[in-house]
CSV table of C-alpha atoms in Angstrom, one decimal:
chain,number,residue,atom,x,y,z
A,1039,MET,CA,-150.8,159.8,62.2
A,1040,VAL,CA,-148.3,160.0,58.9
A,1041,ASP,CA,-149.7,160.7,56.5
A,1042,GLU,CA,-149.4,159.8,52.4
A,1043,ALA,CA,-146.8,162.2,51.3
A,1044,THR,CA,-144.6,162.1,54.4
A,1045,ALA,CA,-144.2,158.7,53.8
A,1046,LEU,CA,-143.6,159.4,50.4
A,1047,ALA,CA,-140.4,162.4,51.0
A,1048,MET,CA,-138.9,160.0,53.3
A,1049,ALA,CA,-138.8,157.0,50.7
A,1050,GLY,CA,-137.4,159.7,48.0
A,1051,ALA,CA,-135.2,161.4,50.9
A,1052,THR,CA,-133.5,157.5,51.7
A,1053,THR,CA,-133.6,157.3,48.0
A,1054,VAL,CA,-131.6,160.5,47.3
A,1055,VAL,CA,-129.5,159.8,49.5
A,1056,ALA,CA,-128.4,156.6,49.4
A,1057,ALA,CA,-127.3,157.2,46.2
A,1058,MET,CA,-125.4,159.9,46.4
A,1059,ALA,CA,-121.1,159.3,46.0
A,1060,THR,CA,-122.5,156.4,44.0
A,1061,THR,CA,-122.1,155.1,40.2
A,1062,ALA,CA,-126.1,155.5,40.4
A,1063,TRP,CA,-125.1,160.1,41.6
A,1064,ASP,CA,-125.4,161.8,38.8
A,1065,SER,CA,-129.4,160.2,37.0
A,1066,THR,CA,-130.2,160.7,40.3
A,1067,ARG,CA,-129.0,164.4,40.5
A,1068,ASP,CA,-130.5,164.6,37.3
A,1069,ALA,CA,-133.6,163.5,38.0
A,1070,VAL,CA,-134.3,165.7,41.1
A,1071,VAL,CA,-133.0,169.5,40.0
A,1072,ARG,CA,-135.5,168.0,36.5
A,1073,MET,CA,-138.6,168.1,39.4
A,1074,PHE,CA,-138.2,170.8,40.8
A,1075,ARG,CA,-137.7,172.8,37.3
A,1076,SER,CA,-140.9,172.1,36.0
A,1077,ARG,CA,-142.9,173.6,39.0
A,1078,GLU,CA,-140.2,175.7,41.3
A,1079,THR,CA,-137.7,177.9,39.0
A,1080,ALA,CA,-136.5,179.8,41.3
A,1081,GLU,CA,-135.5,176.3,43.8
A,1082,GLN,CA,-133.5,174.7,41.3
A,1083,HIS,CA,-129.9,176.4,41.3
A,1084,THR,CA,-130.0,176.2,45.0
A,1085,VAL,CA,-131.6,173.0,45.1
A,1086,GLN,CA,-128.7,171.7,42.8
A,1087,GLY,CA,-126.2,173.7,44.9
A,1088,GLN,CA,-127.4,171.8,48.4
A,1089,LEU,CA,-127.3,168.1,45.8
A,1090,THR,CA,-124.1,169.1,45.1
A,1091,ALA,CA,-123.1,170.6,48.5
A,1092,HIS,CA,-124.1,166.5,50.7
A,1093,ASP,CA,-122.8,164.5,47.7
A,1094,HIS,CA,-119.5,166.3,48.8
A,1095,LEU,CA,-119.4,165.5,51.9
A,1096,VAL,CA,-120.6,162.2,51.6
A,1097,ARG,CA,-117.5,161.0,49.8
A,1098,GLN,CA,-114.9,162.8,51.8
A,1099,THR,CA,-116.3,161.6,55.0
A,1100,GLU,CA,-114.9,158.4,56.3
A,1101,ASP,CA,-118.1,157.5,57.9
A,1102,THR,CA,-121.0,157.1,55.5
A,1103,GLU,CA,-123.4,155.9,57.5
A,1104,GLN,CA,-123.4,159.2,59.6
A,1105,VAL,CA,-123.3,161.1,57.7
A,1106,ARG,CA,-126.3,160.1,55.3
A,1107,GLN,CA,-128.1,159.8,58.6
A,1108,ILE,CA,-127.7,163.5,59.7
A,1109,LEU,CA,-128.7,164.6,55.5
A,1110,LEU,CA,-132.1,161.9,55.6
A,1111,PRO,CA,-134.1,164.0,57.8
A,1112,VAL,CA,-132.4,167.4,55.4
A,1113,TRP,CA,-133.6,165.6,51.9
A,1114,GLY,CA,-137.2,164.5,54.3
A,1115,GLN,CA,-137.9,168.1,54.7
A,1116,GLN,CA,-136.9,169.4,51.6
A,1117,LEU,CA,-139.4,166.7,49.5
A,1118,GLU,CA,-142.3,167.3,52.4
A,1119,THR,CA,-142.4,170.7,51.6
A,1120,PHE,CA,-142.6,170.7,47.7
A,1121,LEU,CA,-145.0,167.9,47.9
A,1122,SER,CA,-147.5,170.1,50.3
A,1123,ARG,CA,-146.5,173.0,47.9
A,1124,HIS,CA,-147.3,170.9,44.6
A,1125,PRO,CA,-148.8,167.5,45.6
A,1126,ASP,CA,-148.6,167.0,41.4
A,1127,ALA,CA,-145.8,166.1,42.0
A,1128,ALA,CA,-145.5,162.6,43.8
A,1129,GLY,CA,-146.2,161.1,40.4
A,1130,ASP,CA,-142.7,162.4,39.1
A,1131,LEU,CA,-141.1,161.1,42.8
A,1132,SER,CA,-141.8,158.0,43.1
A,1133,ALA,CA,-140.3,157.4,39.3
A,1134,LEU,CA,-137.4,158.7,41.1
A,1135,ILE,CA,-137.7,156.7,43.9
A,1136,ALA,CA,-137.9,153.5,42.1
A,1137,ARG,CA,-135.7,154.3,38.6
A,1138,THR,CA,-132.4,155.5,40.8
A,1139,ARG,CA,-133.5,152.2,43.4
A,1140,ASN,CA,-133.1,149.9,40.5
A,1141,GLU,CA,-129.9,151.9,40.3
A,1142,LEU,CA,-128.1,151.7,43.1
A,1143,PRO,CA,-125.0,149.2,43.7
A,1144,ARG,CA,-126.0,146.6,46.2
A,1145,ALA,CA,-124.6,147.5,49.5
A,1146,GLU,CA,-126.4,151.2,48.9
A,1147,GLN,CA,-129.4,149.0,49.2
A,1148,ALA,CA,-129.2,147.4,51.5
A,1149,TRP,CA,-129.1,150.7,52.7
A,1150,VAL,CA,-133.2,151.7,51.2
A,1151,VAL,CA,-134.4,152.5,54.9
A,1152,GLN,CA,-138.0,150.4,54.4
A,1153,ASN,CA,-140.4,152.5,56.6
A,1154,ILE,CA,-143.2,150.6,58.3
A,1155,THR,CA,-145.8,152.4,60.6
A,1156,ALA,CA,-149.0,152.5,62.7
A,1157,SER,CA,-151.5,154.3,65.1
A,1158,ALA,CA,-153.9,154.7,67.4
A,1159,PRO,CA,-155.7,157.4,68.8
A,1160,ARG,CA,-152.8,159.1,70.9
A,1161,SER,CA,-150.0,157.0,69.5
A,1162,THR,CA,-147.7,155.7,67.0
A,1163,ALA,CA,-145.4,153.1,65.9
A,1164,PHE,CA,-142.4,153.4,63.9
A,1165,GLY,CA,-140.2,150.8,62.7
A,1166,THR,CA,-137.3,150.3,60.1
A,1167,ILE,CA,-135.5,147.6,57.5
A,1168,HIS,CA,-132.1,148.0,57.5
A,1169,GLY,CA,-131.6,150.9,59.0
A,1170,ASN,CA,-132.6,153.4,62.3
A,1171,VAL,CA,-136.2,155.4,63.2
A,1172,ILE,CA,-136.4,158.6,62.1
A,1173,GLN,CA,-139.2,161.0,64.0
A,1174,HIS,CA,-139.0,164.1,62.2
A,1175,ASN,CA,-142.8,165.6,62.5
A,1176,HIS,CA,-143.7,166.8,65.7
A,1177,TYR,CA,-147.8,166.6,66.1
A,1178,GLY,CA,-149.0,168.3,68.6
A,1179,SER,CA,-148.3,167.5,72.4
A,1180,PRO,CA,-150.1,163.9,73.6
A,1181,THR,CA,-152.5,164.8,76.4
A,1182,GLU,CA,-151.6,163.2,80.2
A,1183,ALA,CA,-153.6,161.1,81.0
A,1184,THR,CA,-155.5,160.9,84.7
A,1185,SER,CA,-154.6,158.7,87.3
A,1186,ALA,CA,-158.7,156.8,86.4
A,1187,GLU,CA,-157.7,156.4,83.3
A,1188,THR,CA,-154.1,154.6,83.6
A,1189,ALA,CA,-155.1,152.7,86.4
A,1190,PRO,CA,-155.8,148.6,85.0
A,1191,GLU,CA,-159.5,147.0,85.2
A,1192,GLY,CA,-161.1,146.5,88.1
A,1193,GLU,CA,-157.8,148.8,89.9
A,1194,SER,CA,-158.6,151.5,91.3
A,1195,GLU,CA,-156.5,154.8,91.9
A,1196,ASP,CA,-155.9,153.9,95.5
A,1197,GLU,CA,-153.4,151.4,94.7
A,1198,ALA,CA,-149.9,152.6,93.9
A,1199,GLU,CA,-146.7,150.8,93.4
A,1200,GLY,CA,-144.8,149.2,94.4
A,1201,ASP,CA,-140.6,150.3,94.9
A,1202,ASP,CA,-140.2,147.4,92.8
A,1203,GLY,CA,-143.1,148.2,90.5
A,1204,ALA,CA,-145.5,146.3,91.1
A,1205,ARG,CA,-149.0,147.1,92.2
A,1206,THR,CA,-149.9,147.2,95.7
A,1207,PRO,CA,-152.8,148.3,97.5
A,1208,GLU,CA,-152.4,151.4,99.6
A,1209,GLY,CA,-151.2,151.3,102.6
A,1210,SER,CA,-150.3,147.5,102.4
A,1211,ALA,CA,-146.2,147.8,100.4
């Protein structure tokens, strides 16, 4: 299950990456640098350099969508790591997201992804509006179900799938 900090980090990443190469970029970059500076002074110059380099990549390519899709998990991880060390920054990141989304040009507002996550034991479903699903966390290997666990109710383990995928009693396929 995706926790609140991970969802906030991905929303922040989506917003920051969408702002690259737009009129909202300078204020967004400055807000991200201020957020890091207030908590991690040693990281501030590294983050500022990354932001500048990534904005340059988006500006220099013809396929900005592809570059943004590549940068999205990078910034998702960067912000998730930052929030794990500084949970008190969640409010600052939320404010940055709201402010930046209002400043984005119309085309980039449509690019900002709305993430939808639902989960149940041993499963998670992801959906998105106006974008691709990017899953970057792996919380462990799913356990393999035994044939008794996977057999539909009322069917025995002796029943098997036929060549066409239909379940048939063993020996009659």
